[in-house]
Every structure is written in structure tokens, then in C-alpha cells.
């Protein structure tokens, strides 16, 4: 594994490591085990990324442990591609999700995760956690803008899962 940070798995087990910008969102996406199964299938097929309007490059049609992928944000020749690696997957009867880490060439360094869970009342929750910091000088220079972009994309991930056909 050649991710660009040492705290692999911190979005799964927590706490998120110090020295990074932290992101955490949790939204309700449905009710019951059928909704959970449908949401897990959507998550496994990159629904948050595609629904957020990001381009996706992957050799796999679904998330796999050790799978490499890139997401692209922007337009045409101005599209920025960032490489990532799936570093953990949880696949349990009432929890499904994965975490991915940044690879060399990414503009940030850190990890992000998407986790679905069924609550005690049967409600289905989608949780996003991330820790990151700039990996490029020009991202450090524009860090307030980078944080704003990250926050907006995180909101779009959550909305994409809420709109997924369940």
C-alpha cells in the first residue's frame, strides 16, 4: 500500500488524527433493511461520487478492497484527476461502507470514508468522515477555497445518497 499518510484506517476506527482538517456528516437516507440493502448496493457502485457530479475512473464497476480509482472535478482540460486506494471495507448485516486513501499525485493527503448503518429504530444512516491536509503548495496557498470545495462536495455526496433509488 503506498498511500500518502500513516494513519490508515482512522476513518473506520477513529478518532480522526490531529494535524488535519476534519469533516463529518451524517444524514438519514431511508428506513428498514430493504432500504439499507438498496443503499449499500448504490454505495458499492460509486453513487456518492457519480451523484455529486464527479467523474470516475476505475477498472472495477464496484468498490473492492485494494481497488484504485481516480475522481475528477472540473471541466474539460481543466479537470483535475486525483488518485485514491480503497483501504478498508465493512460488509455486515447492518453496516456497509469503505474508506479510501490518497495516493501520490493527489492534491491532498488523507482519508475519507462512507458508511451506512441501520439504527435501533430501523432508520438507515449515511455517514461521511474525512481527514486531509494539502499535499501541493498551491493547494496550501488556496486552502480556504480547498476547504470550501471539500465541504460542498461532501454535501453533494450526502444528497446523492439521499436521492439514490431505495
XYZ file of C-alpha atoms in Angstrom:
166
model
C 0.000 0.000 0.000
C 1.561 3.321 -0.971
C -0.884 5.861 0.421
C 0.482 9.287 1.336
C -0.318 9.272 5.081
C 0.445 6.940 8.015
C -2.950 6.860 9.792
C -4.564 4.223 7.548
C -7.979 3.182 8.827
C -8.549 6.147 11.146
C -11.875 6.977 9.457
C -13.066 3.475 10.362
C -11.889 3.206 13.942
C -11.329 6.849 14.909
C -10.518 9.152 16.427
C -9.513 11.259 13.462
C -5.838 12.193 13.740
C -4.680 15.669 14.801
C -2.943 17.961 12.334
C -5.559 17.525 9.605
C -8.784 19.238 8.593
C -11.692 17.025 9.738
C -15.036 16.526 8.002
C -18.038 14.700 9.440
C -21.583 14.495 8.014
C -24.407 12.130 8.945
C -27.753 12.057 7.143
C -30.761 9.774 7.160
C -31.252 8.022 3.805
C -34.105 5.586 4.424
C -35.937 3.171 6.676
C -35.648 -0.592 7.033
C -33.476 -3.390 5.770
C -34.661 -3.156 2.156
C -33.626 0.499 2.086
C -30.281 -0.454 3.663
C -29.653 -3.157 1.039
C -30.508 -0.765 -1.803
C -28.331 1.991 -0.329
C -25.426 -0.443 0.144
C -25.725 -1.554 -3.496
C -25.703 2.102 -4.613
C -22.726 2.913 -2.398
C -20.790 -0.104 -3.712
C -21.301 1.209 -7.269
C -19.936 4.709 -6.588
C -23.287 6.525 -6.108
C -21.861 9.316 -3.910
C -19.167 10.216 -6.435
C -21.343 9.972 -9.526
C -24.304 11.647 -7.835
C -22.068 14.510 -6.703
C -21.166 15.197 -10.335
C -17.613 13.882 -10.162
C -16.093 11.884 -12.987
C -14.804 8.467 -12.008
C -12.055 6.293 -13.444
C -11.860 2.731 -12.141
C -11.192 -0.698 -13.562
C -13.899 -2.040 -11.232
C -17.639 -1.430 -11.517
C -17.914 -1.743 -7.746
C -15.774 -0.952 -4.715
C -13.142 -3.586 -3.902
C -10.503 -3.703 -1.170
C -7.205 -2.545 -2.667
C -9.010 -1.109 -5.684
C -7.531 2.000 -7.232
C -9.658 4.764 -8.671
C -9.486 8.432 -9.569
C -12.105 11.104 -9.331
C -12.116 14.176 -11.485
C -13.501 17.583 -10.706
C -13.640 20.470 -13.138
C -14.391 20.805 -16.825
C -12.587 19.519 -19.922
C -8.878 20.283 -19.944
C -9.292 21.963 -16.549
C -10.451 18.706 -14.945
C -8.229 17.676 -12.042
C -7.846 13.898 -11.520
C -6.924 12.642 -8.048
C -5.811 9.024 -7.419
C -7.100 7.011 -4.447
C -6.952 3.500 -2.976
C -9.683 1.593 -1.114
C -8.021 0.853 2.243
C -10.897 -0.775 4.165
C -14.363 -2.208 3.638
C -17.059 -3.116 6.177
C -19.742 -5.529 4.928
C -22.024 -6.593 7.767
C -25.801 -7.179 8.032
C -26.403 -3.653 9.406
C -23.249 -1.783 8.308
C -21.697 -1.326 4.899
C -19.040 1.076 3.760
C -15.481 1.762 2.798
C -12.587 4.129 3.290
C -10.154 5.363 0.708
C -6.775 6.995 0.999
C -4.845 9.404 -1.135
C -2.106 8.163 -3.437
C 0.922 10.065 -4.770
C -0.316 12.678 -7.237
C -3.379 13.603 -5.171
C -3.624 17.305 -4.239
C -4.409 16.402 -0.619
C -3.159 13.769 1.770
C -5.552 11.856 3.999
C -8.503 9.507 4.083
C -12.252 9.666 3.503
C -14.954 7.150 4.330
C -18.578 6.409 3.550
C -20.519 4.217 5.977
C -24.156 3.099 6.009
C -25.704 1.763 9.204
C -29.100 0.697 10.474
C -30.127 2.447 13.694
C -32.129 0.922 16.569
C -35.426 2.148 15.052
C -34.592 0.763 11.602
C -33.543 4.121 10.159
C -30.706 3.961 7.631
C -27.898 6.468 8.166
C -25.137 7.549 5.793
C -22.001 8.921 7.420
C -19.041 10.638 5.794
C -15.770 11.124 7.670
C -12.531 12.562 6.372
C -9.209 13.962 7.440
C -6.991 15.785 4.997
C -4.381 18.440 4.501
C -2.874 19.979 1.379
C -0.228 17.958 -0.432
C 0.655 20.617 -3.009
C 1.961 24.130 -2.366
C -0.765 25.692 -4.495
C -3.480 23.886 -2.509
C -1.898 25.193 0.719
C -1.955 28.680 -0.775
C -5.644 28.320 -1.661
C -6.552 26.306 1.457
C -9.702 28.320 2.318
C -11.028 27.637 -1.182
C -9.994 23.967 -0.974
C -11.909 23.578 2.321
C -14.974 25.209 0.767
C -14.808 22.865 -2.231
C -14.413 19.856 0.091
C -17.417 20.943 2.152
C -19.592 21.413 -0.941
C -18.574 18.048 -2.399
C -19.306 16.387 0.963
C -22.786 17.934 0.944
C -23.274 16.648 -2.613
C -22.206 13.133 -1.558
C -24.854 13.174 1.181
C -27.572 14.461 -1.175
C -26.640 11.866 -3.791
C -27.197 9.062 -1.300
C -30.474 10.600 -0.098
C -31.671 10.682 -3.718
C -30.460 7.148 -4.547
C -33.330 4.854 -5.555
C -34.089 2.851 -2.447
